[in-house]
């Protein structure tokens, strides 16, 4: 039986946070077996222009399909990530009027830069009810690790090989963002977090903390929640079991925080699983994938793409009639990935495998863009960490990506690499599974 959020009141829900596609509210209303310990995840839509109107949803409540993230997790993600590290997801009914009331009550709590761009999609009749990972009398730390590997140099061009095989994508992108005045993390490197090396993981946590404090929490690679509320650095001592304590210095609080996170990140298999999925699903890099795309066009169409313009990567064509994958495509893809994928020759990818490589890259992007939630008791100085439980670390934001994004990603990759390659000193990122090429 599908739960009904419309049987609750909008003030029974508290704004938690949001990403590019969804916004999250936690249930704080009276005891209710359906909603206790849950969050409501709602899809967002671009704000309508002044001369447009809100489209009506022609589908009835019973006819609207469940949010695709539910089926995607159940049929795909659970085959790749242990279920104990995934939140429960289920459908919940909403209505236009109820969503508009929710917007009216909570929109002012959203970041200003988000409010001017988008809002809750009021045309939806279903949302997603998920495990509340930030509420309760504990500390919840959300980390967005990002890309945890350097690409294989095999498919990189002469112009990009030296840059991309030494500096990771995240660090290059952060440098480009910083140059144009955006808040960015110039210290943190995902390769440290994914290294499985104690000293490097500690450095990664320290760098995340320092960026969080220096940006006043505006850089989204680290978020901290206490009692379901996202906190800012000025009240970081709320993480302590005793509450705010002016006697504890910022440095001491940072050390206590690091010591609480370290044993969980060292003992959990989650980071290793994400790292393996990211790199194994992206063996060609976007450069190699683009090259395979154009080679396939040339072979099937009998044209020389050096002289005739070719279709953009991922667009509908004679060799990709149906671009966006459905659930059947994803399940068939995973059947191959979990069986014969190891026999593929990634050094010389076959045009016959183009569709597979396209889906692999999309799925890799999902794991590059996901977040992990780490939960632990309120901090107590000098108290040793207890045995880590699997449910203390969960993976969230595992939406499937659209094929249409490939064109944007290819262009962004070129912009990032060109901007970083034309700069001054270059950062050296150490991938624990790859040797850095010699000069």
Coordinates of C-alpha atoms in Angstrom, one line a residue:
X1 CA 0.0 0.0 0.0
X2 CA 1.4 3.4 -1.1
X3 CA 1.8 6.0 1.7
X4 CA 0.0 9.3 1.4
X5 CA 2.1 12.4 2.2
X6 CA -1.1 14.4 1.6
X7 CA -2.5 13.0 4.9
X8 CA 0.2 14.9 6.7
X9 CA 0.5 18.7 7.0
X10 CA 3.3 20.7 5.3
X11 CA 4.6 21.8 8.7
X12 CA 5.1 18.2 9.6
X13 CA 8.1 18.3 7.3
X14 CA 11.4 20.1 7.8
X15 CA 13.6 21.2 4.9
X16 CA 17.0 19.3 5.0
X17 CA 18.9 19.9 1.8
X18 CA 18.8 19.6 -2.0
X19 CA 20.9 18.8 -5.1
X20 CA 20.5 19.6 -8.7
X21 CA 17.5 17.3 -9.3
X22 CA 15.8 16.7 -5.9
X23 CA 14.9 18.4 -2.7
X24 CA 14.7 16.6 0.7
X25 CA 12.4 17.1 3.7
X26 CA 12.5 15.1 7.0
X27 CA 9.4 14.1 8.9
X28 CA 9.0 15.8 12.3
X29 CA 5.2 15.5 12.8
X30 CA 3.3 13.4 15.3
X31 CA 4.1 9.7 15.6
X32 CA 3.0 7.9 12.5
X33 CA 4.2 4.4 11.6
X34 CA 4.3 5.3 7.8
X35 CA 6.5 8.4 8.2
X36 CA 8.6 8.0 11.4
X37 CA 12.3 8.0 10.6
X38 CA 11.7 9.0 6.9
X39 CA 12.6 11.8 4.5
X40 CA 10.6 12.9 1.5
X41 CA 12.5 13.3 -1.7
X42 CA 10.8 15.4 -4.3
X43 CA 11.8 16.2 -7.9
X44 CA 12.5 19.8 -8.9
X45 CA 11.6 21.7 -12.0
X46 CA 13.0 24.9 -13.6
X47 CA 11.0 27.9 -12.5
X48 CA 8.4 28.9 -15.1
X49 CA 8.8 32.1 -17.0
X50 CA 6.4 35.0 -16.4
X51 CA 4.5 34.3 -19.6
X52 CA 4.2 30.5 -19.0
X53 CA 1.8 28.5 -17.0
X54 CA 2.2 25.4 -14.9
X55 CA 1.4 22.3 -17.0
X56 CA -1.3 20.0 -15.7
X57 CA -0.5 16.4 -15.1
X58 CA -2.8 14.4 -17.3
X59 CA -2.0 11.2 -15.5
X60 CA -4.1 10.4 -12.4
X61 CA -2.5 9.5 -9.1
X62 CA -2.9 5.8 -9.8
X63 CA -1.4 6.0 -13.3
X64 CA 1.8 8.0 -12.7
X65 CA 4.8 5.7 -12.6
X66 CA 7.0 5.5 -9.5
X67 CA 10.0 7.7 -9.5
X68 CA 12.7 6.0 -11.7
X69 CA 15.2 6.1 -8.8
X70 CA 13.2 3.4 -6.9
X71 CA 13.2 0.8 -9.7
X72 CA 16.8 1.7 -10.7
X73 CA 18.0 1.0 -7.1
X74 CA 16.0 -2.2 -6.7
X75 CA 16.9 -3.7 -10.1
X76 CA 20.4 -2.2 -10.7
X77 CA 22.2 -0.6 -7.8
X78 CA 21.4 -3.4 -5.4
X79 CA 23.3 -5.8 -7.7
X80 CA 26.4 -3.6 -7.3
X81 CA 26.3 -2.2 -3.8
X82 CA 25.4 -4.3 -0.7
X83 CA 21.8 -3.6 0.4
X84 CA 22.9 -2.8 3.9
X85 CA 24.6 0.4 2.6
X86 CA 21.5 1.6 0.7
X87 CA 18.5 3.5 2.1
X88 CA 15.0 2.1 1.8
X89 CA 13.1 3.8 -1.0
X90 CA 9.3 3.6 -1.7
X91 CA 6.7 5.7 -3.4
X92 CA 4.4 8.2 -1.7
X93 CA 1.4 10.1 -3.0
X94 CA 1.5 14.0 -3.2
X95 CA -0.8 16.5 -4.8
X96 CA -0.4 19.9 -6.5
X97 CA -2.1 21.8 -3.7
X98 CA -0.1 20.0 -1.0
X99 CA 3.2 20.7 -2.8
X100 CA 2.3 24.3 -3.3
X101 CA 1.7 24.6 0.4
X102 CA 5.0 23.0 1.1
X103 CA 6.7 25.5 -1.2
X104 CA 5.0 28.4 0.5
X105 CA 6.1 27.2 4.0
X106 CA 9.7 26.2 3.3
X107 CA 11.0 28.0 0.2
X108 CA 12.6 30.8 2.2
X109 CA 14.8 28.2 3.9
X110 CA 16.4 27.1 0.6
X111 CA 19.7 28.7 -0.6
X112 CA 19.1 31.8 -2.6
X113 CA 21.0 30.6 -5.7
X114 CA 18.6 27.6 -5.8
X115 CA 15.4 29.6 -5.3
X116 CA 16.0 31.7 -8.3
X117 CA 16.5 28.7 -10.6
X118 CA 14.1 26.0 -9.6
X119 CA 11.4 24.7 -7.2
X120 CA 9.5 21.6 -6.4
X121 CA 7.8 20.1 -9.4
X122 CA 4.2 20.6 -8.6
X123 CA 3.0 18.5 -11.6
X124 CA 4.2 15.3 -9.9
X125 CA 1.8 13.1 -8.1
X126 CA 4.3 10.8 -6.5
X127 CA 7.5 11.4 -4.5
X128 CA 10.0 9.1 -2.8
X129 CA 9.9 8.2 0.8
X130 CA 13.4 7.2 2.1
X131 CA 15.2 6.3 5.3
X132 CA 16.0 9.4 7.3
X133 CA 19.8 9.4 7.6
X134 CA 20.3 12.8 9.2
X135 CA 17.6 13.0 11.9
X136 CA 17.9 11.6 15.4
X137 CA 20.3 12.2 18.2
X138 CA 23.5 11.6 16.2
X139 CA 25.9 13.4 13.9
X140 CA 25.4 12.7 10.2
X141 CA 28.2 13.6 7.8
X142 CA 27.5 13.8 4.1
X143 CA 30.5 13.5 1.8
X144 CA 30.4 13.8 -2.0
X145 CA 33.7 12.0 -2.9
X146 CA 33.6 12.6 -6.7
X147 CA 36.0 11.0 -9.2
X148 CA 38.3 8.5 -7.5
X149 CA 40.8 7.6 -10.2
X150 CA 43.1 8.8 -13.0
X151 CA 42.1 7.7 -16.5
X152 CA 44.2 5.1 -18.4
X153 CA 46.5 7.0 -20.8
X154 CA 45.7 4.5 -23.6
X155 CA 42.8 6.5 -25.0
X156 CA 44.0 10.0 -24.2
X157 CA 45.2 12.3 -27.0
X158 CA 48.7 13.7 -27.2
X159 CA 47.3 17.1 -26.1
X160 CA 45.7 15.8 -22.9
X161 CA 47.7 12.8 -21.9
X162 CA 50.3 14.6 -19.8
X163 CA 47.7 16.7 -17.9
X164 CA 45.0 14.1 -17.3
X165 CA 47.3 11.3 -16.3
X166 CA 48.8 13.4 -13.5
X167 CA 46.0 15.6 -12.2
X168 CA 42.6 14.1 -11.3
X169 CA 39.4 15.5 -12.9
X170 CA 38.1 16.9 -9.6
X171 CA 41.3 18.9 -8.9
X172 CA 41.4 20.3 -12.4
X173 CA 37.7 21.3 -12.2
X174 CA 38.2 22.9 -8.8
X175 CA 41.1 25.0 -10.2
X176 CA 39.0 26.2 -13.1
X177 CA 36.1 27.1 -10.8
X178 CA 38.4 29.0 -8.5
X179 CA 39.8 31.0 -11.4
X180 CA 36.4 32.3 -12.4
X181 CA 35.6 33.3 -8.8
X182 CA 33.5 30.3 -7.7
X183 CA 33.9 28.7 -4.3
X184 CA 35.9 25.5 -4.8
X185 CA 37.9 23.0 -2.9
X186 CA 41.6 23.5 -3.8
X187 CA 43.0 21.2 -1.1
X188 CA 40.8 18.1 -1.1
X189 CA 41.7 15.3 -3.6
X190 CA 39.4 12.3 -4.0
X191 CA 42.3 10.1 -4.7
X192 CA 43.4 10.6 -1.1
X193 CA 40.0 9.5 0.2
X194 CA 39.9 6.4 -2.0
X195 CA 43.6 5.4 -1.4
X196 CA 42.9 2.9 1.4
X197 CA 45.9 4.5 3.1
X198 CA 45.4 5.8 6.7
X199 CA 47.5 8.9 6.4
X200 CA 46.0 9.9 3.1
X201 CA 42.4 9.3 4.2
X202 CA 43.2 11.5 7.3
X203 CA 44.5 14.2 5.0
X204 CA 41.4 14.0 2.8
X205 CA 39.1 14.5 5.9
X206 CA 41.2 17.4 7.1
X207 CA 41.1 19.0 3.7
X208 CA 37.3 18.6 3.5
X209 CA 36.9 20.1 7.0
X210 CA 39.2 23.0 6.2
X211 CA 37.3 23.8 3.0
X212 CA 34.0 23.5 4.9
X213 CA 35.2 26.0 7.5
X214 CA 36.8 28.5 5.1
X215 CA 33.8 28.5 2.7
X216 CA 31.3 28.7 5.6
X217 CA 29.9 25.4 4.4
X218 CA 29.1 26.6 0.9
X219 CA 31.3 24.0 -0.9
X220 CA 29.1 21.0 -1.0
X221 CA 31.7 18.2 -0.7
X222 CA 31.1 18.1 3.0
X223 CA 27.8 18.7 4.9
X224 CA 27.3 18.1 8.6
X225 CA 23.9 17.5 10.3
X226 CA 23.0 17.5 14.0
X227 CA 19.5 16.6 15.1
X228 CA 18.4 16.8 11.4
X229 CA 19.6 20.3 11.0
X230 CA 22.5 21.2 8.7
X231 CA 25.0 23.2 10.7
X232 CA 27.6 25.8 9.7
X233 CA 31.2 26.0 11.0
X234 CA 30.4 28.7 13.6
X235 CA 28.3 26.2 15.6
X236 CA 30.4 23.1 14.8
X237 CA 30.7 22.3 18.6
X238 CA 27.0 21.3 18.5
X239 CA 28.5 17.9 17.4
X240 CA 29.8 17.4 20.9
X241 CA 27.7 15.3 23.3
X242 CA 27.8 18.1 25.8
X243 CA 26.6 20.7 23.2
X244 CA 28.4 23.9 22.4
X245 CA 31.6 24.2 24.4
X246 CA 33.6 27.5 24.1
X247 CA 36.5 25.8 25.8
X248 CA 37.3 23.6 22.8
X249 CA 39.4 25.2 20.1
X250 CA 38.6 24.9 16.4
X251 CA 41.8 22.8 16.0
X252 CA 40.8 20.4 18.8
X253 CA 37.3 20.0 17.4
X254 CA 38.7 19.3 14.0
X255 CA 40.9 16.5 15.5
X256 CA 37.9 15.0 17.4
X257 CA 35.9 15.0 14.1
X258 CA 38.7 13.4 12.1
X259 CA 39.2 10.7 14.8
X260 CA 35.4 9.9 14.7
X261 CA 35.3 9.5 10.9
X262 CA 38.6 7.6 10.4
X263 CA 37.7 4.2 11.8
X264 CA 34.4 4.1 9.8
X265 CA 36.0 5.0 6.5
X266 CA 38.9 2.6 7.1
X267 CA 36.7 -0.4 8.0
X268 CA 33.9 0.0 5.5
X269 CA 34.1 -1.5 2.0
X270 CA 32.0 1.3 0.5
X271 CA 34.9 3.5 -0.7
X272 CA 36.6 0.5 -2.4
X273 CA 33.3 -0.5 -4.0
X274 CA 32.7 3.0 -5.4
X275 CA 36.2 3.3 -6.6
X276 CA 36.1 0.0 -8.4
X277 CA 32.7 0.8 -10.0
X278 CA 33.8 4.2 -11.2
X279 CA 37.0 3.1 -12.9
X280 CA 35.8 -0.3 -14.3
X281 CA 32.7 1.4 -15.9
X282 CA 34.8 4.1 -17.5
X283 CA 37.8 2.3 -19.1
X284 CA 37.9 4.6 -22.2
X285 CA 37.5 8.1 -20.7
X286 CA 35.2 10.4 -22.5
X287 CA 37.9 10.8 -25.1
X288 CA 38.0 7.2 -26.0
X289 CA 34.3 6.9 -25.9
X290 CA 33.9 9.8 -28.3
X291 CA 36.5 8.2 -30.6
X292 CA 34.6 4.9 -30.6
X293 CA 31.4 6.8 -31.3
X294 CA 32.8 8.5 -34.4
X295 CA 34.6 5.3 -35.6
X296 CA 31.3 3.4 -35.4
X297 CA 29.5 6.1 -37.5
X298 CA 32.3 5.9 -40.1
X299 CA 32.2 2.1 -40.3
X300 CA 28.4 1.8 -40.4
X301 CA 27.7 4.8 -42.7
X302 CA 30.7 4.5 -44.9
X303 CA 31.8 8.1 -44.4
X304 CA 35.1 9.7 -43.5
X305 CA 34.4 11.7 -40.3
X306 CA 37.5 13.7 -40.9
X307 CA 35.8 15.4 -43.8
X308 CA 32.1 15.2 -43.0
X309 CA 30.6 16.3 -39.8
X310 CA 29.4 13.5 -37.6
X311 CA 26.5 13.4 -35.1
X312 CA 27.2 14.4 -31.5
X313 CA 28.0 11.7 -29.1
X314 CA 24.9 10.0 -27.7
X315 CA 22.4 11.4 -30.2
X316 CA 19.9 9.3 -32.1
X317 CA 21.5 7.7 -35.2
X318 CA 21.4 4.7 -37.4
X319 CA 23.5 2.8 -34.8
X320 CA 21.6 4.1 -31.8
X321 CA 18.0 4.3 -32.7
X322 CA 16.7 4.5 -29.1
X323 CA 19.1 6.7 -27.1
X324 CA 17.8 6.8 -23.5
X325 CA 18.0 3.4 -21.8
X326 CA 15.0 1.9 -20.2
X327 CA 15.0 -0.6 -17.3
X328 CA 15.3 -3.6 -19.7
X329 CA 18.4 -2.0 -21.2
X330 CA 19.9 -1.5 -17.7
X331 CA 19.3 -5.1 -16.6
X332 CA 20.7 -6.5 -19.8
X333 CA 23.7 -4.3 -19.4
X334 CA 24.3 -5.5 -15.9
X335 CA 24.0 -9.1 -17.0
X336 CA 26.9 -8.5 -19.3
X337 CA 28.9 -6.3 -16.9
X338 CA 28.7 -9.0 -14.2
X339 CA 29.6 -11.9 -16.6
X340 CA 31.5 -11.4 -19.9
X341 CA 32.7 -7.8 -19.4
X342 CA 36.1 -9.0 -18.2
X343 CA 36.7 -10.5 -21.6
X344 CA 36.3 -7.1 -23.4
X345 CA 39.4 -5.7 -25.1
X346 CA 39.2 -2.1 -23.7
X347 CA 42.5 -1.2 -25.4
X348 CA 40.8 -1.8 -28.8
X349 CA 37.1 -1.5 -28.1
X350 CA 34.8 -3.0 -30.8
X351 CA 32.2 -0.8 -32.5
X352 CA 29.7 -3.7 -31.8
X353 CA 30.1 -2.9 -28.1
X354 CA 29.4 0.9 -28.5
X355 CA 26.0 0.8 -26.8
X356 CA 27.5 -1.1 -23.8
X357 CA 30.3 1.4 -23.4
X358 CA 27.8 4.3 -23.5
X359 CA 25.7 2.8 -20.7
X360 CA 28.8 1.9 -18.8
X361 CA 29.9 5.6 -18.9
X362 CA 26.5 6.8 -17.7
X363 CA 26.5 4.3 -14.8
X364 CA 30.1 5.4 -13.9
X365 CA 28.8 9.0 -13.8
X366 CA 26.2 8.0 -11.3
X367 CA 28.8 6.6 -8.9
X368 CA 31.1 9.6 -9.6
X369 CA 28.3 12.0 -8.5
X370 CA 26.8 10.1 -5.5
X371 CA 27.2 10.9 -1.9
X372 CA 27.9 8.9 1.2
X373 CA 26.3 9.5 4.6
X374 CA 28.3 8.5 7.7
X375 CA 26.5 8.5 11.1
X376 CA 28.0 8.3 14.5
X377 CA 27.2 9.3 18.1
X378 CA 27.6 12.9 19.3
X379 CA 31.4 13.5 19.7
X380 CA 33.0 12.9 23.1
X381 CA 36.7 13.7 23.4
X382 CA 39.0 10.9 24.5
X383 CA 36.3 8.2 24.0
X384 CA 37.6 5.5 21.7
X385 CA 35.5 4.6 18.7
X386 CA 33.2 1.5 18.9
X387 CA 32.9 -1.3 16.5
X388 CA 31.7 0.0 13.1
X389 CA 28.3 -1.2 11.9
X390 CA 27.5 -1.5 8.2
X391 CA 24.4 0.8 8.5
X392 CA 26.7 3.6 9.7
X393 CA 27.6 4.4 6.2
X394 CA 25.1 4.6 3.4
X395 CA 25.3 5.6 -0.3
X396 CA 22.7 8.0 -1.6
X397 CA 21.9 10.1 -4.7
X398 CA 22.2 7.2 -7.2
X399 CA 19.9 8.5 -9.9
X400 CA 20.5 7.1 -13.5
X401 CA 22.0 9.7 -15.9
X402 CA 20.6 10.6 -19.3
X403 CA 22.4 9.9 -22.6
X404 CA 21.8 13.5 -23.7
X405 CA 24.4 14.6 -21.1
X406 CA 27.3 13.0 -22.9
X407 CA 27.6 15.9 -25.3
X408 CA 27.8 18.3 -22.3
X409 CA 30.3 16.2 -20.5
X410 CA 32.5 15.9 -23.6
X411 CA 32.6 19.7 -24.0
X412 CA 33.2 20.2 -20.3
X413 CA 36.1 17.8 -20.3
X414 CA 37.7 19.7 -23.1
X415 CA 37.2 23.0 -21.3
X416 CA 38.6 21.8 -18.0
X417 CA 41.6 20.1 -19.6
X418 CA 42.5 23.1 -21.8
X419 CA 42.1 25.6 -18.9
X420 CA 44.2 23.5 -16.6
X421 CA 46.8 22.7 -19.2
X422 CA 47.4 26.4 -20.0
X423 CA 47.9 27.3 -16.3
X424 CA 51.0 27.4 -14.2
X425 CA 52.0 24.9 -11.6
X426 CA 50.1 21.6 -11.9
X427 CA 49.1 19.5 -9.0
X428 CA 50.2 15.8 -8.9
X429 CA 47.4 13.5 -7.8
X430 CA 48.5 10.0 -6.8
X431 CA 46.2 7.1 -7.8
X432 CA 46.9 4.2 -5.6
X433 CA 46.2 1.8 -8.4
X434 CA 48.2 3.5 -11.2
X435 CA 51.8 4.5 -11.5
X436 CA 52.4 8.1 -12.5
X437 CA 54.0 8.3 -16.0
X438 CA 57.6 9.3 -16.1
X439 CA 58.7 12.3 -18.0

